[in-house]
Amino acid sequence: MRSFVSLNNKRMEVFQKGNHGTPILILTGMGCSFDEWVEVAESLSKTNRIIMFHRPGLGESEIEEEIRTTTSTMEEAHHLLAILDIAEPVIMIGHSYGGLCAQHFTKVYPHKVRALVLVDSTSHDLEKLDTLDLPILNQNSSDKEWLEDCQTYAHLTEEELRKIIQPVLTENQKRLPMPVQERLINFQQKPYLYKAMKSEAENWKADAKIIKELGPFPDTPLLVIGRDKEYVIQQGVEEGLPESELMLLENTWEQLIKEQAKLSKKSRVVFAEKSGHSVHLDRPDYIIAAIQDITADIRLN
């Protein structure tokens, strides 16, 4: 299931399971391991071939002195499909930053995508989030401070990094199989992860503009899945965050999600109840059911 391929003269870690049905390629979020998708992958692999990969710097995938962009990920996905001898169009799933990469891929290689699923995806209008007045939410998590932390972490040893970040798992991650939990802990304490995230985050706003300016989106069947706004606000209030700022952020995010459904003429948008940003962990059943509906439609057509 887990293997390595050589891509651009670097080792890339790949997950594959299942050997029949329309291939499904999953692009994970920024700084996220494909191991988080194990429940979704296990279920869908019964009817489809599942492919996931760790972008350079993530997991065991090698990274050099390179700039990480959505173009990089798009081309890596394209080359990986060729390496794996997958010629037919795939169902592409993109979560968060992976969704931005998936939008880029679909615009450049529309003939390679049978259907696109955006899971609480980053919008090509993500700069709208920068205009929001969120003093409390931003006081301890500004982009500048986060990038500085990534810069520092990227130059530490694994042992030094482990002592600083003291990696822990979310309650949802703790429900995954123990070997997966161990890999997720190790994933967080690898310095190259932060090198990759820093580069991706430094470039994603420019990438978003490039994607937006590529021209009209193809009439690819598109499913947009968003998080549960009320659920996220409630969770934030319980953590002591200001409801007014949470509402401003979530209302804006919801609007960006709804606007993604306008990309294709063959689209629909749904919101996963009781789910935050990590829909694949909060509501894997929701994603599984949605993809099963898509694959059923493909078989009928």
PDB file of C-alpha atoms in Angstrom:
ATOM      1  CA  MET A   1       0.000   0.000   0.000  1.00  0.00           C
ATOM      2  CA  ARG A   2       2.816   2.400   0.906  1.00  0.00           C
ATOM      3  CA  SER A   3       5.662   2.592  -1.581  1.00  0.00           C
ATOM      4  CA  PHE A   4       8.152   4.969  -3.174  1.00  0.00           C
ATOM      5  CA  VAL A   5       8.624   6.263  -6.690  1.00  0.00           C
ATOM      6  CA  SER A   6      11.333   8.448  -8.181  1.00  0.00           C
ATOM      7  CA  LEU A   7       9.894  11.725  -9.391  1.00  0.00           C
ATOM      8  CA  ASN A   8      12.091  14.643 -10.509  1.00  0.00           C
ATOM      9  CA  ASN A   9      15.068  12.640  -9.219  1.00  0.00           C
ATOM     10  CA  LYS A  10      13.644  12.633  -5.691  1.00  0.00           C
ATOM     11  CA  ARG A  11      11.990   9.938  -3.628  1.00  0.00           C
ATOM     12  CA  MET A  12       8.230  10.365  -3.289  1.00  0.00           C
ATOM     13  CA  GLU A  13       6.102   8.442  -0.799  1.00  0.00           C
ATOM     14  CA  VAL A  14       2.927   7.038  -2.351  1.00  0.00           C
ATOM     15  CA  PHE A  15      -0.134   5.249  -0.975  1.00  0.00           C
ATOM     16  CA  GLN A  16      -2.161   2.950  -3.209  1.00  0.00           C
ATOM     17  CA  LYS A  17      -5.004   0.588  -2.461  1.00  0.00           C
ATOM     18  CA  GLY A  18      -7.614  -1.092  -4.638  1.00  0.00           C
ATOM     19  CA  ASN A  19      -7.138  -2.191  -8.217  1.00  0.00           C
ATOM     20  CA  HIS A  20     -10.403  -1.603 -10.041  1.00  0.00           C
ATOM     21  CA  GLY A  21     -12.967   1.109 -10.658  1.00  0.00           C
ATOM     22  CA  THR A  22     -12.361   4.762 -11.525  1.00  0.00           C
ATOM     23  CA  PRO A  23      -9.068   5.883  -9.918  1.00  0.00           C
ATOM     24  CA  ILE A  24      -9.402   8.399  -7.089  1.00  0.00           C
ATOM     25  CA  LEU A  25      -6.494  10.785  -6.474  1.00  0.00           C
ATOM     26  CA  ILE A  26      -6.544  12.575  -3.118  1.00  0.00           C
ATOM     27  CA  LEU A  27      -4.553  15.798  -2.579  1.00  0.00           C
ATOM     28  CA  THR A  28      -4.064  16.513   1.113  1.00  0.00           C
ATOM     29  CA  GLY A  29      -4.022  19.859   2.914  1.00  0.00           C
ATOM     30  CA  MET A  30      -0.981  21.933   3.821  1.00  0.00           C
ATOM     31  CA  GLY A  31       1.144  20.114   6.362  1.00  0.00           C
ATOM     32  CA  CYS A  32      -1.251  17.146   6.382  1.00  0.00           C
ATOM     33  CA  SER A  33      -0.412  13.463   6.089  1.00  0.00           C
ATOM     34  CA  PHE A  34      -2.284  11.142   3.790  1.00  0.00           C
ATOM     35  CA  ASP A  35      -2.550   8.819   6.816  1.00  0.00           C
ATOM     36  CA  GLU A  36      -5.378  11.062   8.036  1.00  0.00           C
ATOM     37  CA  TRP A  37      -7.422   9.749   5.107  1.00  0.00           C
ATOM     38  CA  VAL A  38      -7.023   6.073   5.997  1.00  0.00           C
ATOM     39  CA  GLU A  39     -10.705   5.529   6.887  1.00  0.00           C
ATOM     40  CA  VAL A  40     -11.898   7.131   3.656  1.00  0.00           C
ATOM     41  CA  ALA A  41      -9.272   5.298   1.605  1.00  0.00           C
ATOM     42  CA  GLU A  42     -10.020   1.892   3.156  1.00  0.00           C
ATOM     43  CA  SER A  43     -13.719   2.178   2.415  1.00  0.00           C
ATOM     44  CA  LEU A  44     -13.450   3.558  -1.118  1.00  0.00           C
ATOM     45  CA  SER A  45     -10.698   1.092  -2.110  1.00  0.00           C
ATOM     46  CA  LYS A  46     -13.329  -1.666  -2.133  1.00  0.00           C
ATOM     47  CA  THR A  47     -14.731  -0.202  -5.346  1.00  0.00           C
ATOM     48  CA  ASN A  48     -12.020   2.154  -6.622  1.00  0.00           C
ATOM     49  CA  ARG A  49      -8.271   2.450  -6.965  1.00  0.00           C
ATOM     50  CA  ILE A  50      -7.039   4.996  -4.389  1.00  0.00           C
ATOM     51  CA  ILE A  51      -3.857   7.034  -4.902  1.00  0.00           C
ATOM     52  CA  MET A  52      -2.353   9.534  -2.459  1.00  0.00           C
ATOM     53  CA  PHE A  53       1.129  11.003  -2.213  1.00  0.00           C
ATOM     54  CA  HIS A  54       3.179  13.116   0.127  1.00  0.00           C
ATOM     55  CA  ARG A  55       4.391  16.291  -1.514  1.00  0.00           C
ATOM     56  CA  PRO A  56       8.150  16.953  -1.185  1.00  0.00           C
ATOM     57  CA  GLY A  57       9.039  17.606   2.456  1.00  0.00           C
ATOM     58  CA  LEU A  58       6.031  15.724   3.803  1.00  0.00           C
ATOM     59  CA  GLY A  59       6.399  12.265   5.343  1.00  0.00           C
ATOM     60  CA  GLU A  60       9.234  10.394   3.653  1.00  0.00           C
ATOM     61  CA  SER A  61       9.150  12.428   0.427  1.00  0.00           C
ATOM     62  CA  GLU A  62      12.446  14.192  -0.266  1.00  0.00           C
ATOM     63  CA  ILE A  63      12.709  17.952  -0.700  1.00  0.00           C
ATOM     64  CA  GLU A  64      15.610  20.008  -1.998  1.00  0.00           C
ATOM     65  CA  GLU A  65      16.160  23.764  -2.284  1.00  0.00           C
ATOM     66  CA  GLU A  66      13.010  24.325  -4.261  1.00  0.00           C
ATOM     67  CA  ILE A  67      10.067  26.692  -4.268  1.00  0.00           C
ATOM     68  CA  ARG A  68       6.820  24.917  -3.477  1.00  0.00           C
ATOM     69  CA  THR A  69       3.790  26.099  -5.443  1.00  0.00           C
ATOM     70  CA  THR A  70       0.462  24.755  -6.666  1.00  0.00           C
ATOM     71  CA  THR A  71       2.154  24.442 -10.067  1.00  0.00           C
ATOM     72  CA  SER A  72       4.720  22.103  -8.496  1.00  0.00           C
ATOM     73  CA  THR A  73       2.010  19.902  -6.986  1.00  0.00           C
ATOM     74  CA  MET A  74      -0.047  19.955 -10.176  1.00  0.00           C
ATOM     75  CA  GLU A  75       2.888  18.732 -12.264  1.00  0.00           C
ATOM     76  CA  GLU A  76       3.900  16.141  -9.655  1.00  0.00           C
ATOM     77  CA  ALA A  77       0.355  14.728  -9.690  1.00  0.00           C
ATOM     78  CA  HIS A  78       0.424  14.638 -13.501  1.00  0.00           C
ATOM     79  CA  HIS A  79       3.782  12.862 -13.583  1.00  0.00           C
ATOM     80  CA  LEU A  80       2.751  10.432 -10.848  1.00  0.00           C
ATOM     81  CA  LEU A  81      -0.309   9.324 -12.805  1.00  0.00           C
ATOM     82  CA  ALA A  82       1.963   8.629 -15.772  1.00  0.00           C
ATOM     83  CA  ILE A  83       4.428   6.676 -13.628  1.00  0.00           C
ATOM     84  CA  LEU A  84       1.550   4.566 -12.289  1.00  0.00           C
ATOM     85  CA  ASP A  85       0.228   3.980 -15.844  1.00  0.00           C
ATOM     86  CA  ILE A  86      -3.084   5.651 -15.096  1.00  0.00           C
ATOM     87  CA  ALA A  87      -4.301   6.993 -18.410  1.00  0.00           C
ATOM     88  CA  GLU A  88      -8.023   7.280 -17.711  1.00  0.00           C
ATOM     89  CA  PRO A  89      -9.527  10.403 -16.096  1.00  0.00           C
ATOM     90  CA  VAL A  90      -9.561  10.321 -12.295  1.00  0.00           C
ATOM     91  CA  ILE A  91     -11.891  11.473  -9.574  1.00  0.00           C
ATOM     92  CA  MET A  92      -9.799  14.145  -7.867  1.00  0.00           C
ATOM     93  CA  ILE A  93     -10.354  15.071  -4.217  1.00  0.00           C
ATOM     94  CA  GLY A  94      -8.630  18.155  -2.830  1.00  0.00           C
ATOM     95  CA  HIS A  95      -8.763  19.195   0.823  1.00  0.00           C
ATOM     96  CA  SER A  96      -7.865  22.730   1.973  1.00  0.00           C
ATOM     97  CA  TYR A  97      -4.607  23.727   0.189  1.00  0.00           C
ATOM     98  CA  GLY A  98      -4.867  20.460  -1.733  1.00  0.00           C
ATOM     99  CA  GLY A  99      -8.150  21.801  -3.098  1.00  0.00           C
ATOM    100  CA  LEU A 100      -6.363  24.843  -4.494  1.00  0.00           C
ATOM    101  CA  CYS A 101      -3.873  22.497  -6.175  1.00  0.00           C
ATOM    102  CA  ALA A 102      -6.778  20.416  -7.508  1.00  0.00           C
ATOM    103  CA  GLN A 103      -8.390  23.503  -9.035  1.00  0.00           C
ATOM    104  CA  HIS A 104      -5.080  24.304 -10.758  1.00  0.00           C
ATOM    105  CA  PHE A 105      -4.783  20.733 -12.058  1.00  0.00           C
ATOM    106  CA  THR A 106      -8.347  20.701 -13.375  1.00  0.00           C
ATOM    107  CA  LYS A 107      -7.885  23.939 -15.297  1.00  0.00           C
ATOM    108  CA  VAL A 108      -4.629  22.806 -16.909  1.00  0.00           C
ATOM    109  CA  TYR A 109      -5.518  19.132 -17.445  1.00  0.00           C
ATOM    110  CA  PRO A 110      -9.330  19.083 -17.719  1.00  0.00           C
ATOM    111  CA  HIS A 111      -9.270  15.865 -19.766  1.00  0.00           C
ATOM    112  CA  LYS A 112      -7.568  14.102 -16.856  1.00  0.00           C
ATOM    113  CA  VAL A 113     -10.369  14.788 -14.333  1.00  0.00           C
ATOM    114  CA  ARG A 114     -13.603  12.791 -14.455  1.00  0.00           C
ATOM    115  CA  ALA A 115     -15.022  14.615 -11.421  1.00  0.00           C
ATOM    116  CA  LEU A 116     -13.646  17.056  -8.867  1.00  0.00           C
ATOM    117  CA  VAL A 117     -14.438  17.108  -5.144  1.00  0.00           C
ATOM    118  CA  LEU A 118     -13.320  20.146  -3.135  1.00  0.00           C
ATOM    119  CA  VAL A 119     -13.338  19.478   0.612  1.00  0.00           C
ATOM    120  CA  ASP A 120     -13.437  22.737   2.606  1.00  0.00           C
ATOM    121  CA  SER A 121     -11.014  23.947  -0.018  1.00  0.00           C
ATOM    122  CA  THR A 122      -8.877  27.056  -0.088  1.00  0.00           C
ATOM    123  CA  SER A 123     -10.441  29.573  -2.468  1.00  0.00           C
ATOM    124  CA  HIS A 124      -8.706  31.359  -5.317  1.00  0.00           C
ATOM    125  CA  ASP A 125     -10.108  34.475  -3.587  1.00  0.00           C
ATOM    126  CA  LEU A 126      -8.409  33.620  -0.300  1.00  0.00           C
ATOM    127  CA  GLU A 127      -7.020  37.169   0.026  1.00  0.00           C
ATOM    128  CA  LYS A 128     -10.515  38.223   1.128  1.00  0.00           C
ATOM    129  CA  LEU A 129      -9.768  36.605   4.477  1.00  0.00           C
ATOM    130  CA  ASP A 130      -6.935  39.097   5.018  1.00  0.00           C
ATOM    131  CA  THR A 131      -9.392  42.009   5.011  1.00  0.00           C
ATOM    132  CA  LEU A 132     -11.322  40.740   8.055  1.00  0.00           C
ATOM    133  CA  ASP A 133     -10.992  42.523  11.396  1.00  0.00           C
ATOM    134  CA  LEU A 134     -10.086  39.621  13.694  1.00  0.00           C
ATOM    135  CA  PRO A 135      -7.782  41.054  16.389  1.00  0.00           C
ATOM    136  CA  ILE A 136      -8.275  38.276  18.960  1.00  0.00           C
ATOM    137  CA  LEU A 137      -8.165  35.363  16.513  1.00  0.00           C
ATOM    138  CA  ASN A 138      -5.058  36.783  14.864  1.00  0.00           C
ATOM    139  CA  GLN A 139      -3.127  37.892  17.923  1.00  0.00           C
ATOM    140  CA  ASN A 140      -1.351  34.572  18.442  1.00  0.00           C
ATOM    141  CA  SER A 141      -1.476  33.181  14.924  1.00  0.00           C
ATOM    142  CA  SER A 142      -0.408  35.792  12.410  1.00  0.00           C
ATOM    143  CA  ASP A 143       0.981  34.547   9.099  1.00  0.00           C
ATOM    144  CA  LYS A 144       4.269  36.331   9.770  1.00  0.00           C
ATOM    145  CA  GLU A 145       4.812  34.641  13.136  1.00  0.00           C
ATOM    146  CA  TRP A 146       3.837  31.262  11.756  1.00  0.00           C
ATOM    147  CA  LEU A 147       6.274  31.580   8.843  1.00  0.00           C
ATOM    148  CA  GLU A 148       9.017  32.597  11.281  1.00  0.00           C
ATOM    149  CA  ASP A 149       8.295  29.498  13.358  1.00  0.00           C
ATOM    150  CA  CYS A 150       8.462  27.322  10.238  1.00  0.00           C
ATOM    151  CA  GLN A 151      11.796  28.881   9.335  1.00  0.00           C
ATOM    152  CA  THR A 152      13.149  28.053  12.797  1.00  0.00           C
ATOM    153  CA  TYR A 153      11.740  24.514  12.899  1.00  0.00           C
ATOM    154  CA  ALA A 154      13.129  23.679   9.456  1.00  0.00           C
ATOM    155  CA  HIS A 155      16.686  23.994  10.775  1.00  0.00           C
ATOM    156  CA  LEU A 156      16.307  21.873  13.912  1.00  0.00           C
ATOM    157  CA  THR A 157      16.999  18.190  14.414  1.00  0.00           C
ATOM    158  CA  GLU A 158      14.061  15.843  14.916  1.00  0.00           C
ATOM    159  CA  GLU A 159      14.927  15.550  18.606  1.00  0.00           C
ATOM    160  CA  GLU A 160      15.070  19.330  19.069  1.00  0.00           C
ATOM    161  CA  LEU A 161      11.817  19.763  17.207  1.00  0.00           C
ATOM    162  CA  ARG A 162      10.083  17.062  19.249  1.00  0.00           C
ATOM    163  CA  LYS A 163      10.968  18.845  22.490  1.00  0.00           C
ATOM    164  CA  ILE A 164       9.611  22.169  21.211  1.00  0.00           C
ATOM    165  CA  ILE A 165       6.359  21.139  19.554  1.00  0.00           C
ATOM    166  CA  GLN A 166       5.633  18.087  21.760  1.00  0.00           C
ATOM    167  CA  PRO A 167       3.468  16.509  19.041  1.00  0.00           C
ATOM    168  CA  VAL A 168       0.015  15.337  20.054  1.00  0.00           C
ATOM    169  CA  LEU A 169      -2.944  13.891  18.222  1.00  0.00           C
ATOM    170  CA  THR A 170      -6.480  15.216  17.974  1.00  0.00           C
ATOM    171  CA  GLU A 171      -9.309  13.151  19.430  1.00  0.00           C
ATOM    172  CA  ASN A 172     -10.279  12.060  15.916  1.00  0.00           C
ATOM    173  CA  GLN A 173      -6.717  10.998  15.110  1.00  0.00           C
ATOM    174  CA  LYS A 174      -6.621   8.935  18.311  1.00  0.00           C
ATOM    175  CA  ARG A 175      -9.405   6.779  16.885  1.00  0.00           C
ATOM    176  CA  LEU A 176      -7.234   5.713  13.948  1.00  0.00           C
ATOM    177  CA  PRO A 177      -5.227   2.438  14.025  1.00  0.00           C
ATOM    178  CA  MET A 178      -2.184   2.563  16.321  1.00  0.00           C
ATOM    179  CA  PRO A 179       0.420   2.281  13.515  1.00  0.00           C
ATOM    180  CA  VAL A 180      -1.248   5.257  11.810  1.00  0.00           C
ATOM    181  CA  GLN A 181      -1.178   7.231  15.059  1.00  0.00           C
ATOM    182  CA  GLU A 182       2.550   6.569  15.414  1.00  0.00           C
ATOM    183  CA  ARG A 183       3.206   7.746  11.861  1.00  0.00           C
ATOM    184  CA  LEU A 184       1.152  10.904  12.453  1.00  0.00           C
ATOM    185  CA  ILE A 185       3.257  11.714  15.523  1.00  0.00           C
ATOM    186  CA  ASN A 186       6.482  11.183  13.579  1.00  0.00           C
ATOM    187  CA  PHE A 187       5.102  13.205  10.670  1.00  0.00           C
ATOM    188  CA  GLN A 188       4.819  16.320  12.861  1.00  0.00           C
ATOM    189  CA  GLN A 189       8.398  16.266  14.106  1.00  0.00           C
ATOM    190  CA  LYS A 190      10.261  16.181  10.803  1.00  0.00           C
ATOM    191  CA  PRO A 191      12.025  19.492  10.056  1.00  0.00           C
ATOM    192  CA  TYR A 192      11.464  19.220   6.303  1.00  0.00           C
ATOM    193  CA  LEU A 193       7.712  19.389   6.888  1.00  0.00           C
ATOM    194  CA  TYR A 194       8.098  22.984   8.049  1.00  0.00           C
ATOM    195  CA  LYS A 195      10.424  23.823   5.178  1.00  0.00           C
ATOM    196  CA  ALA A 196       7.733  22.651   2.766  1.00  0.00           C
ATOM    197  CA  MET A 197       4.891  24.439   4.570  1.00  0.00           C
ATOM    198  CA  LYS A 198       6.805  27.705   4.698  1.00  0.00           C
ATOM    199  CA  SER A 199       7.379  27.648   0.955  1.00  0.00           C
ATOM    200  CA  GLU A 200       3.790  26.664   0.143  1.00  0.00           C
ATOM    201  CA  ALA A 201       2.380  29.363   2.427  1.00  0.00           C
ATOM    202  CA  GLU A 202       4.689  32.036   1.036  1.00  0.00           C
ATOM    203  CA  ASN A 203       3.415  31.357  -2.472  1.00  0.00           C
ATOM    204  CA  TRP A 204      -0.222  30.342  -2.192  1.00  0.00           C
ATOM    205  CA  LYS A 205      -1.699  33.832  -2.561  1.00  0.00           C
ATOM    206  CA  ALA A 206       0.264  34.411  -5.761  1.00  0.00           C
ATOM    207  CA  ASP A 207      -0.713  30.894  -6.870  1.00  0.00           C
ATOM    208  CA  ALA A 208      -4.389  31.694  -6.254  1.00  0.00           C
ATOM    209  CA  LYS A 209      -4.183  34.696  -8.562  1.00  0.00           C
ATOM    210  CA  ILE A 210      -2.486  32.609 -11.244  1.00  0.00           C
ATOM    211  CA  ILE A 211      -5.225  29.968 -11.015  1.00  0.00           C
ATOM    212  CA  LYS A 212      -7.969  32.587 -11.177  1.00  0.00           C
ATOM    213  CA  GLU A 213      -6.420  34.165 -14.266  1.00  0.00           C
ATOM    214  CA  LEU A 214      -6.047  30.865 -16.162  1.00  0.00           C
ATOM    215  CA  GLY A 215      -9.421  31.368 -17.745  1.00  0.00           C
ATOM    216  CA  PRO A 216     -12.812  29.712 -17.353  1.00  0.00           C
ATOM    217  CA  PHE A 217     -13.195  26.494 -15.425  1.00  0.00           C
ATOM    218  CA  PRO A 218     -14.088  23.418 -17.510  1.00  0.00           C
ATOM    219  CA  ASP A 219     -17.545  21.866 -17.217  1.00  0.00           C
ATOM    220  CA  THR A 220     -16.164  19.143 -14.983  1.00  0.00           C
ATOM    221  CA  PRO A 221     -18.665  17.572 -12.557  1.00  0.00           C
ATOM    222  CA  LEU A 222     -17.908  19.360  -9.296  1.00  0.00           C
ATOM    223  CA  LEU A 223     -18.921  18.633  -5.707  1.00  0.00           C
ATOM    224  CA  VAL A 224     -18.039  21.274  -3.125  1.00  0.00           C
ATOM    225  CA  ILE A 225     -18.133  20.126   0.508  1.00  0.00           C
ATOM    226  CA  GLY A 226     -17.932  22.766   3.223  1.00  0.00           C
ATOM    227  CA  ARG A 227     -17.655  22.614   6.989  1.00  0.00           C
ATOM    228  CA  ASP A 228     -20.515  23.209   9.419  1.00  0.00           C
ATOM    229  CA  LYS A 229     -20.402  26.925  10.231  1.00  0.00           C
ATOM    230  CA  GLU A 230     -22.521  26.728  13.397  1.00  0.00           C
ATOM    231  CA  TYR A 231     -20.528  23.751  14.677  1.00  0.00           C
ATOM    232  CA  VAL A 232     -17.205  25.581  14.197  1.00  0.00           C
ATOM    233  CA  ILE A 233     -18.508  28.713  15.906  1.00  0.00           C
ATOM    234  CA  GLN A 234     -19.789  26.673  18.840  1.00  0.00           C
ATOM    235  CA  GLN A 235     -16.448  24.882  19.199  1.00  0.00           C
ATOM    236  CA  GLY A 236     -14.609  28.206  19.152  1.00  0.00           C
ATOM    237  CA  VAL A 237     -16.878  29.810  21.747  1.00  0.00           C
ATOM    238  CA  GLU A 238     -16.331  26.808  24.042  1.00  0.00           C
ATOM    239  CA  GLU A 239     -12.591  27.469  23.722  1.00  0.00           C
ATOM    240  CA  GLY A 240     -13.121  31.058  24.851  1.00  0.00           C
ATOM    241  CA  LEU A 241     -12.848  32.785  21.484  1.00  0.00           C
ATOM    242  CA  PRO A 242     -15.053  35.804  20.657  1.00  0.00           C
ATOM    243  CA  GLU A 243     -18.280  34.805  18.920  1.00  0.00           C
ATOM    244  CA  SER A 244     -18.408  37.995  16.844  1.00  0.00           C
ATOM    245  CA  GLU A 245     -15.020  37.306  15.254  1.00  0.00           C
ATOM    246  CA  LEU A 246     -15.843  33.640  14.723  1.00  0.00           C
ATOM    247  CA  MET A 247     -19.086  34.592  12.979  1.00  0.00           C
ATOM    248  CA  LEU A 248     -17.292  37.080  10.723  1.00  0.00           C
ATOM    249  CA  LEU A 249     -14.678  34.507   9.743  1.00  0.00           C
ATOM    250  CA  GLU A 250     -17.125  31.644   9.240  1.00  0.00           C
ATOM    251  CA  ASN A 251     -19.628  33.718   7.263  1.00  0.00           C
ATOM    252  CA  THR A 252     -16.831  34.786   4.920  1.00  0.00           C
ATOM    253  CA  TRP A 253     -15.482  31.246   4.609  1.00  0.00           C
ATOM    254  CA  GLU A 254     -18.969  29.927   3.871  1.00  0.00           C
ATOM    255  CA  GLN A 255     -19.404  32.497   1.108  1.00  0.00           C
ATOM    256  CA  LEU A 256     -16.059  31.503  -0.437  1.00  0.00           C
ATOM    257  CA  ILE A 257     -17.160  27.853  -0.361  1.00  0.00           C
ATOM    258  CA  LYS A 258     -20.475  28.678  -2.046  1.00  0.00           C
ATOM    259  CA  GLU A 259     -18.669  30.681  -4.731  1.00  0.00           C
ATOM    260  CA  GLN A 260     -16.525  27.639  -5.572  1.00  0.00           C
ATOM    261  CA  ALA A 261     -19.700  25.873  -6.677  1.00  0.00           C
ATOM    262  CA  LYS A 262     -20.021  28.508  -9.409  1.00  0.00           C
ATOM    263  CA  LEU A 263     -16.787  27.311 -11.025  1.00  0.00           C
ATOM    264  CA  SER A 264     -18.514  24.588 -13.040  1.00  0.00           C
ATOM    265  CA  LYS A 265     -21.934  24.418 -14.661  1.00  0.00           C
ATOM    266  CA  LYS A 266     -22.161  20.854 -13.358  1.00  0.00           C
ATOM    267  CA  SER A 267     -21.795  21.506  -9.663  1.00  0.00           C
ATOM    268  CA  ARG A 268     -23.455  21.314  -6.286  1.00  0.00           C
ATOM    269  CA  VAL A 269     -22.467  22.440  -2.805  1.00  0.00           C
ATOM    270  CA  VAL A 270     -23.172  20.693   0.482  1.00  0.00           C
ATOM    271  CA  PHE A 271     -22.144  21.279   4.081  1.00  0.00           C
ATOM    272  CA  ALA A 272     -21.080  18.409   6.338  1.00  0.00           C
ATOM    273  CA  GLU A 273     -22.990  18.562   9.618  1.00  0.00           C
ATOM    274  CA  LYS A 274     -20.936  18.530  12.833  1.00  0.00           C
ATOM    275  CA  SER A 275     -17.688  18.972  10.953  1.00  0.00           C
ATOM    276  CA  GLY A 276     -14.850  21.441  11.183  1.00  0.00           C
ATOM    277  CA  HIS A 277     -12.128  22.021   8.595  1.00  0.00           C
ATOM    278  CA  SER A 278     -10.917  18.399   8.663  1.00  0.00           C
ATOM    279  CA  VAL A 279     -14.090  16.902   7.212  1.00  0.00           C
ATOM    280  CA  HIS A 280     -12.256  13.662   6.413  1.00  0.00           C
ATOM    281  CA  LEU A 281     -11.625  13.165  10.141  1.00  0.00           C
ATOM    282  CA  ASP A 282     -14.817  14.673  11.577  1.00  0.00           C
ATOM    283  CA  ARG A 283     -17.187  13.091   9.057  1.00  0.00           C
ATOM    284  CA  PRO A 284     -15.397  10.452   6.965  1.00  0.00           C
ATOM    285  CA  ASP A 285     -18.803   8.809   6.460  1.00  0.00           C
ATOM    286  CA  TYR A 286     -20.027  11.961   4.720  1.00  0.00           C
ATOM    287  CA  ILE A 287     -17.136  11.994   2.242  1.00  0.00           C
ATOM    288  CA  ILE A 288     -17.399   8.247   1.619  1.00  0.00           C
ATOM    289  CA  ALA A 289     -21.119   8.494   0.841  1.00  0.00           C
ATOM    290  CA  ALA A 290     -20.577  11.504  -1.441  1.00  0.00           C
ATOM    291  CA  ILE A 291     -17.844   9.751  -3.443  1.00  0.00           C
ATOM    292  CA  GLN A 292     -19.926   6.585  -3.687  1.00  0.00           C
ATOM    293  CA  ASP A 293     -22.725   8.650  -5.237  1.00  0.00           C
ATOM    294  CA  ILE A 294     -20.285  10.103  -7.761  1.00  0.00           C
ATOM    295  CA  THR A 295     -18.870   6.702  -8.711  1.00  0.00           C
ATOM    296  CA  ALA A 296     -22.403   5.324  -9.059  1.00  0.00           C
ATOM    297  CA  ASP A 297     -23.249   8.171 -11.457  1.00  0.00           C
ATOM    298  CA  ILE A 298     -20.098   7.429 -13.458  1.00  0.00           C
ATOM    299  CA  ARG A 299     -21.038   3.751 -13.783  1.00  0.00           C
ATOM    300  CA  LEU A 300     -24.523   4.690 -14.963  1.00  0.00           C
ATOM    301  CA  ASN A 301     -23.135   7.056 -17.560  1.00  0.00           C
TER     302      ASN A 301
END
